[in-house]
Coordinates of C-alpha atoms and ligand atoms in Angstrom, one line a residue:
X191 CA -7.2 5.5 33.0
X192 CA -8.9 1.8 33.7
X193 CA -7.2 -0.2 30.9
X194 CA -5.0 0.7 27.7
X195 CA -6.5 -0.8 24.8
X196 CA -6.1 2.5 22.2
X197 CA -5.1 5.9 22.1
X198 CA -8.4 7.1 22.8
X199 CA -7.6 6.1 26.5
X200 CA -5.1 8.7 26.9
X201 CA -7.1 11.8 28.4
X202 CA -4.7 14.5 26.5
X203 CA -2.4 13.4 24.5
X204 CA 0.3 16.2 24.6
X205 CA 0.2 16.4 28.1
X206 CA 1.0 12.5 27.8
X207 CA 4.0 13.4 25.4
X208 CA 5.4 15.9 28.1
X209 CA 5.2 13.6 30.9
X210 CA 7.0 10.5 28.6
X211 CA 9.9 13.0 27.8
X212 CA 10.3 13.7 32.0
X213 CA 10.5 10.2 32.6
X214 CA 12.9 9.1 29.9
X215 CA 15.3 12.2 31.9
X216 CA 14.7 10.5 35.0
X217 CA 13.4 6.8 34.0
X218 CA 13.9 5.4 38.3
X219 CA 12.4 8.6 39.7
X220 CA 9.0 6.3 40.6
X221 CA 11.3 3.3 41.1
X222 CA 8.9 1.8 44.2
X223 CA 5.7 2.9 42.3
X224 CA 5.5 -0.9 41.6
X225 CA 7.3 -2.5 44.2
X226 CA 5.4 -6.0 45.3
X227 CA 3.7 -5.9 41.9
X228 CA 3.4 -7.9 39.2
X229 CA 2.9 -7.3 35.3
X230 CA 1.8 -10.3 33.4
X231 CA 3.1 -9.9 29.4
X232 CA 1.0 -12.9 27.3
X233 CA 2.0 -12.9 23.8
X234 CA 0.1 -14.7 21.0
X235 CA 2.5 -13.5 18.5
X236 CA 6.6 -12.8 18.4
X237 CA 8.0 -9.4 19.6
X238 CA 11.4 -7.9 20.0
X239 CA 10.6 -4.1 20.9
X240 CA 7.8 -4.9 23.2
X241 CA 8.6 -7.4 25.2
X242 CA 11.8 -6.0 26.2
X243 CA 10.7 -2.1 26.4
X244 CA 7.5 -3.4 28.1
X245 CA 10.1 -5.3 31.0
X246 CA 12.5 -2.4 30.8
X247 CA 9.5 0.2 31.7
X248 CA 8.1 -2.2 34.9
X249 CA 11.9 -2.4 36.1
X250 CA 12.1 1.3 36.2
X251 CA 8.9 1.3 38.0
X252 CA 10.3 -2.0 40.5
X253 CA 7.6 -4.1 38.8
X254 CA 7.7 -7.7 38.7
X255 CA 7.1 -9.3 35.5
X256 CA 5.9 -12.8 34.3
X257 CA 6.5 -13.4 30.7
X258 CA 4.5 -16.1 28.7
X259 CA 4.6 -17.0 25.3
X260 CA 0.9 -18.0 24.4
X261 CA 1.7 -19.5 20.9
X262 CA 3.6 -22.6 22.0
X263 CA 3.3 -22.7 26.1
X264 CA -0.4 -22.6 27.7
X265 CA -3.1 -24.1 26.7
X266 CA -5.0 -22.8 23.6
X267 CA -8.5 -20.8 24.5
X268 CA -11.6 -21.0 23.4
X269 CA -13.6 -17.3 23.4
X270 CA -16.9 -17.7 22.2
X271 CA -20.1 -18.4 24.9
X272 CA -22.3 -21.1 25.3
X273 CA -20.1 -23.6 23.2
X274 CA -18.7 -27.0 23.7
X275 CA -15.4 -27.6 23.8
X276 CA -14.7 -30.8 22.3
X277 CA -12.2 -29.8 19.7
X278 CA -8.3 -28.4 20.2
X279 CA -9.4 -25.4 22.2
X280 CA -8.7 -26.8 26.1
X281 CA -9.3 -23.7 28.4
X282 CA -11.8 -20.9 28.3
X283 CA -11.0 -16.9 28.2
X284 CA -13.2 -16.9 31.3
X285 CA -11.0 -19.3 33.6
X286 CA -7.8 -17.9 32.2
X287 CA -8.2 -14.4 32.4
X288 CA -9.7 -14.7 36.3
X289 CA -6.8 -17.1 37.1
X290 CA -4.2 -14.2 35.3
X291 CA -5.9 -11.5 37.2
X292 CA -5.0 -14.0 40.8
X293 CA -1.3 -13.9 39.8
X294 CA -0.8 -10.7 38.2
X295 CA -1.4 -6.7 39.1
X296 CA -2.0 -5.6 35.3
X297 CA -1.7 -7.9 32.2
X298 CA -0.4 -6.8 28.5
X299 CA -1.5 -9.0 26.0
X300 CA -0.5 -9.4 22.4
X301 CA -3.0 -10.6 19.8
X302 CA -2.6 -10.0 15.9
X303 CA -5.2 -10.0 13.9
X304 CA -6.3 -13.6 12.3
X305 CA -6.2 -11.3 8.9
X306 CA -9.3 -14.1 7.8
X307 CA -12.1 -13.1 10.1
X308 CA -12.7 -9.1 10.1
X309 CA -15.6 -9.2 12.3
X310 CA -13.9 -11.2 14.8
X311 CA -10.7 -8.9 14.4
X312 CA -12.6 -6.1 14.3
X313 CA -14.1 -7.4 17.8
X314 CA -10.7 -7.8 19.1
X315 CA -11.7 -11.1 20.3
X316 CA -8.7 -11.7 22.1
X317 CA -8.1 -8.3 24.0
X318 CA -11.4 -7.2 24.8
X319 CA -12.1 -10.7 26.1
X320 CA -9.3 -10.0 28.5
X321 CA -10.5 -6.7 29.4
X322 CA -14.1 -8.5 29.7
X323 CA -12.9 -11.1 32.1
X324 CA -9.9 -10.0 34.2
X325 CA -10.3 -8.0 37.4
X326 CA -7.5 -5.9 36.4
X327 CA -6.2 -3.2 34.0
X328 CA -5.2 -4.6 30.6
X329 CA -2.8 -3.2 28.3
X330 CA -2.6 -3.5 24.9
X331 CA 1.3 -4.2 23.1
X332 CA -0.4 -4.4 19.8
X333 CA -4.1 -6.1 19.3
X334 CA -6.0 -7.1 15.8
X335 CA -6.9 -3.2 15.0
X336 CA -4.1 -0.7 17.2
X337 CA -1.1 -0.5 18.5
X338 CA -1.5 1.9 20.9
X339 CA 1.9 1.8 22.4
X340 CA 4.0 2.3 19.6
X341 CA 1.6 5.4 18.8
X342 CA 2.3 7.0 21.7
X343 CA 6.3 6.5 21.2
X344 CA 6.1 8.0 17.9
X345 CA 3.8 10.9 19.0
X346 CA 6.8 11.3 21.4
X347 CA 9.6 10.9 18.8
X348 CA 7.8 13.7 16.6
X349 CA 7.3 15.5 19.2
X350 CA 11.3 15.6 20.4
X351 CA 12.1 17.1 16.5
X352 CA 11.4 20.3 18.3
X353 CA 9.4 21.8 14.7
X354 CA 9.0 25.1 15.0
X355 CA 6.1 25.0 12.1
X356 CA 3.3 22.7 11.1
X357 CA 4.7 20.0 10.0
X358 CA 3.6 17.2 7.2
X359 CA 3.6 13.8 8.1
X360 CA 2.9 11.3 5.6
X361 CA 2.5 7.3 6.4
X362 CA 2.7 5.9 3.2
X363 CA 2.3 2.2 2.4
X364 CA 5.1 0.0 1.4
X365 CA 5.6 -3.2 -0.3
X366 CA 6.3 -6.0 1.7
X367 CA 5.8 -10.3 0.6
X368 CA 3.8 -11.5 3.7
X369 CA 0.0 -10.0 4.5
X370 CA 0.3 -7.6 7.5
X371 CA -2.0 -5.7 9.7
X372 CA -3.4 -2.9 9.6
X373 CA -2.9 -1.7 13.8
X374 CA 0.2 0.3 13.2
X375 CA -1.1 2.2 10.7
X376 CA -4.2 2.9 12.6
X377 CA -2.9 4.1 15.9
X378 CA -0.4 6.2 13.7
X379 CA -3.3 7.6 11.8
X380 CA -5.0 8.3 15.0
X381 CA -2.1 9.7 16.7
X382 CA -1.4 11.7 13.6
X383 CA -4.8 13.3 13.2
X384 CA -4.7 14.7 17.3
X385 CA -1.6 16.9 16.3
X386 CA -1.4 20.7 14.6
X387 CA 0.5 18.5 11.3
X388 CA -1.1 17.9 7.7
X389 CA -1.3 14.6 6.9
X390 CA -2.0 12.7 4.0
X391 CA -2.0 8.9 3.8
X392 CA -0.7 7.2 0.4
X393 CA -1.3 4.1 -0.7
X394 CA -2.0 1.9 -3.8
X395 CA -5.6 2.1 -5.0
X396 CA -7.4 -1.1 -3.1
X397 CA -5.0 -0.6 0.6
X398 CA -7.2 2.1 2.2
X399 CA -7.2 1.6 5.9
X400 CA -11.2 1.6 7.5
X401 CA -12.3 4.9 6.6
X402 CA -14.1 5.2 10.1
X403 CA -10.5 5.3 11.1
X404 CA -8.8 7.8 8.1
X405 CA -11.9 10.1 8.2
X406 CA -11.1 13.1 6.3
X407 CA -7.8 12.6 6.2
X408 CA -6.4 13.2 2.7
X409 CA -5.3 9.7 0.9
X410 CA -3.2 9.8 -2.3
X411 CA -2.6 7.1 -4.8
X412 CA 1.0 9.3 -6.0
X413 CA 3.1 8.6 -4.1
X414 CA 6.3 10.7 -5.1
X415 CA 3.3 13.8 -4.9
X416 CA 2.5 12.6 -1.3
X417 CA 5.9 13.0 -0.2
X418 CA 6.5 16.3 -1.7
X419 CA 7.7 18.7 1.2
X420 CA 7.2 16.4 4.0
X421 CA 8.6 17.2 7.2
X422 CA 8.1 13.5 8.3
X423 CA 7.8 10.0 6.4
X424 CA 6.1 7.1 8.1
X425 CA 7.0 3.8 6.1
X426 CA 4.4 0.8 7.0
X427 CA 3.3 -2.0 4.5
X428 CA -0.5 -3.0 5.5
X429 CA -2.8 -5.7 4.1
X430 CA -6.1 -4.5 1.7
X431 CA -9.0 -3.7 4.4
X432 CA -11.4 -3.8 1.6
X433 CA -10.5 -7.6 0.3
X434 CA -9.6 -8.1 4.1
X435 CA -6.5 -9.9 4.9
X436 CA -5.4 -10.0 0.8
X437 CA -2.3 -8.6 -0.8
X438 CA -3.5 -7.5 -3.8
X439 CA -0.1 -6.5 -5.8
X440 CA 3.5 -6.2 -4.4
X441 CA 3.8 -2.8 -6.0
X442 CA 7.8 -3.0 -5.9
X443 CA 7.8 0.7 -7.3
X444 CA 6.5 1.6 -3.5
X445 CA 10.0 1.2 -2.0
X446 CA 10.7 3.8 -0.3
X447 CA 14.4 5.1 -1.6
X448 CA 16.9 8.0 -0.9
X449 CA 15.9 9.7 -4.5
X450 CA 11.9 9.6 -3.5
X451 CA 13.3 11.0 0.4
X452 CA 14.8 14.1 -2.0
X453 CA 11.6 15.1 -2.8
X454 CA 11.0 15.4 0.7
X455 CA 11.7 19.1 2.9
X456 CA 14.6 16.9 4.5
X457 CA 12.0 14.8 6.3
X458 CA 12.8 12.7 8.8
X459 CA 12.0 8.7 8.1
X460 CA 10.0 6.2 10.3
X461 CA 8.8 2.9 10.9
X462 CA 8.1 0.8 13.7
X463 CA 10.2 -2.6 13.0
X464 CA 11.1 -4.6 12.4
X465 CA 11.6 -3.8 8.7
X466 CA 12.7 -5.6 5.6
X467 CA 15.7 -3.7 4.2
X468 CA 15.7 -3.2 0.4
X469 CA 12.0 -4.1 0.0
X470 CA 9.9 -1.7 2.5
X471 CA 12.8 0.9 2.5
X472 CA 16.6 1.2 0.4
X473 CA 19.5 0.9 2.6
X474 CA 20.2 4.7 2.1
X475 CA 17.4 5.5 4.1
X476 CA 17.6 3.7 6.6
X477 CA 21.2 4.1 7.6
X478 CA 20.5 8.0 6.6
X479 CA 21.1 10.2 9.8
X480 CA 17.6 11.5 9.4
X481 CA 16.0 8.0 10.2
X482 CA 14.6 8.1 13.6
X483 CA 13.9 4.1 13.9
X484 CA 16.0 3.8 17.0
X485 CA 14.5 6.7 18.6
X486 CA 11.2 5.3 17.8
X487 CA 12.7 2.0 19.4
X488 CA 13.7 3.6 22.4
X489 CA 11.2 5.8 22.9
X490 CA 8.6 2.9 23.6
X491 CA 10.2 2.1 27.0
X492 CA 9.3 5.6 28.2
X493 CA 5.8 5.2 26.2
X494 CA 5.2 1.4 27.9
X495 CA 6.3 3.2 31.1
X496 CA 3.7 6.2 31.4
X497 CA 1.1 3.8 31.1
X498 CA 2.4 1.7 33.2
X499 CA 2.6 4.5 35.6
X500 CA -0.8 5.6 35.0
X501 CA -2.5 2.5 36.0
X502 CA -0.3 2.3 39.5
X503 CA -1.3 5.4 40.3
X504 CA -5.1 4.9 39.3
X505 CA -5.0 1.6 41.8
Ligands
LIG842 N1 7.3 -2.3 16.8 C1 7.0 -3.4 17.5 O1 5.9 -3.5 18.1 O2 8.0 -4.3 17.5 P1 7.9 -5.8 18.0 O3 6.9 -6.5 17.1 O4 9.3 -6.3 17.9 O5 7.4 -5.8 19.4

């Protein structure tokens, strides 16, 4: 593994899932693995869960880090060729992502997507022109389009239910008042469709996530039939793909609520966070003993960390 930009970059994806559960048993067993390196973390946009589970994972490893906050601290960056820079944009992707690559050993970057320029999203202007430019490994901690990380912590939280039998996982949209993206529920649907699970996606008629990315995977516009029997119940509030960046209707009646969960075969309940209570999800579900949140939370230090390790090892 060269970089870490989506799932697709894990070779095998169970044998990932395996080796993120023996670290989080022995989280300092590679603790010089890193030693005299340095992880650079540039964030564009605000994080809790992987900024701090991103540091957590390189201290376990005896990596550095330098954290900086794109947004408000360095200088803003121009990424198209060939143009002249006589507006706001003072530094170009080229300059700043061979100057990051002096400092740093491996660099995680966080990008959202603009939510008003699909094609440039769906470029992943901002990641790939890190990956483009920088002489070493990039990671992604959530880019216009994945989320790659927190995919890989929730294969791993599944994973550690121990099911017995196929399960059914559903990731069903949510209400929510601001315009999201769609990069959680992509990397989940991804995840999702590399393990022995049926899965159906519901959602309003108009949210569809890129059907290059749902593929056959069933979608369903009931969502009290979706959730019937599910083993597992993945909460996410996206944006419409098809009138890109829009929120078409706050669909209030997609709450997800402790009456809808008894429909479910006792399913566990997830979600990445941070999450608006009484809005995506009722109170009772989320203080219920079957949400796995927290795990989910946890688990992305021993996620950040494999990958981490992965790109030590590979040089
Ligand atoms: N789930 C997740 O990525 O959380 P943060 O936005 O807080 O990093």
């Amino acid at each position: 593994m060269k970089n870490y930009l989506t799932l697709e970059d894990i070779p095998n994806l169970q044998q990932a899932v395996n080796q993120v559960i023996a670290l989080k048993k022995e989280p300092y067993s590679n603790e010089h693995l890193g030693r005299q390196k340095t992880l650079g973390m540039l964030f564009f946009n605000p994080s809790l869960r992987t900024r701090l589970s991103t540091q957590k994972a390189a201290q376990h490893l005896g990596l550095k880090t330098m954290v900086m906050n794109f947004s408000n601290e360095a200088w803003a960056l121009e990424f198209e060729d060939g143009t002249k820079m006589s507006g706001l944009r003072s530094e170009h992707i080229k300059e700043a992502a061979a100057v990051v690559s002096q400092y740093c050993d491996m660099v995680a970057i966080r990008a959202f997507a603009s939510l008003s320029d699909k094609n440039k999203d769906e470029e992943e202007q901002v990641l790939n022109n890190f990956a483009r430019y920088a002489s070493i490994p990039v990671i992604n901690m959530e880019s216009a389009t994945a989320h790659p990380l927190q995919a890989l912590a929730d294969a791993v939280t599944i994973n550690e239910q121990g099911l017995t039998k196929r399960p059914k996982i559903v990731l069903t949209w949510a209400p929510h008042p601001k315009a999201l993206p769609h990069a959680v529920g992509n990397s989940f649907s991804r995840m999702v469709q590399q393990l022995d699970a049926d899965f159906v996606i519901a959602q309003p008629q108009g949210y569809e996530l890129n059907p290059e990315i749902t593929k056959n995977t069933p979608l369903m516009y009931d969502q009290e039939e979706a959730l019937k029997d599910a083993d597992f119940v993945y909460a996410k509030n996206w944006c419409s793909y098809s009138d890109y960046g829009n929120i078409l209707r706050t669909d209030e009646q997609w709450m997800l609520t402790a009456k809808k969960m008894k429909l479910t075969h006792n399913a566990k309940f997830m979600h990445c966070l941070p999450i608006r209570r009484n809005v995506v999800v009722s109170d009772d579900v989320l203080d219920h003993s079957n949400s796995l949140v927290i795990e989910q939370a946890n688990n992305r230090t021993y996620a950040a960390q494999w990958v981490l390790k992965q790109l030590l090892e590979n040089g």
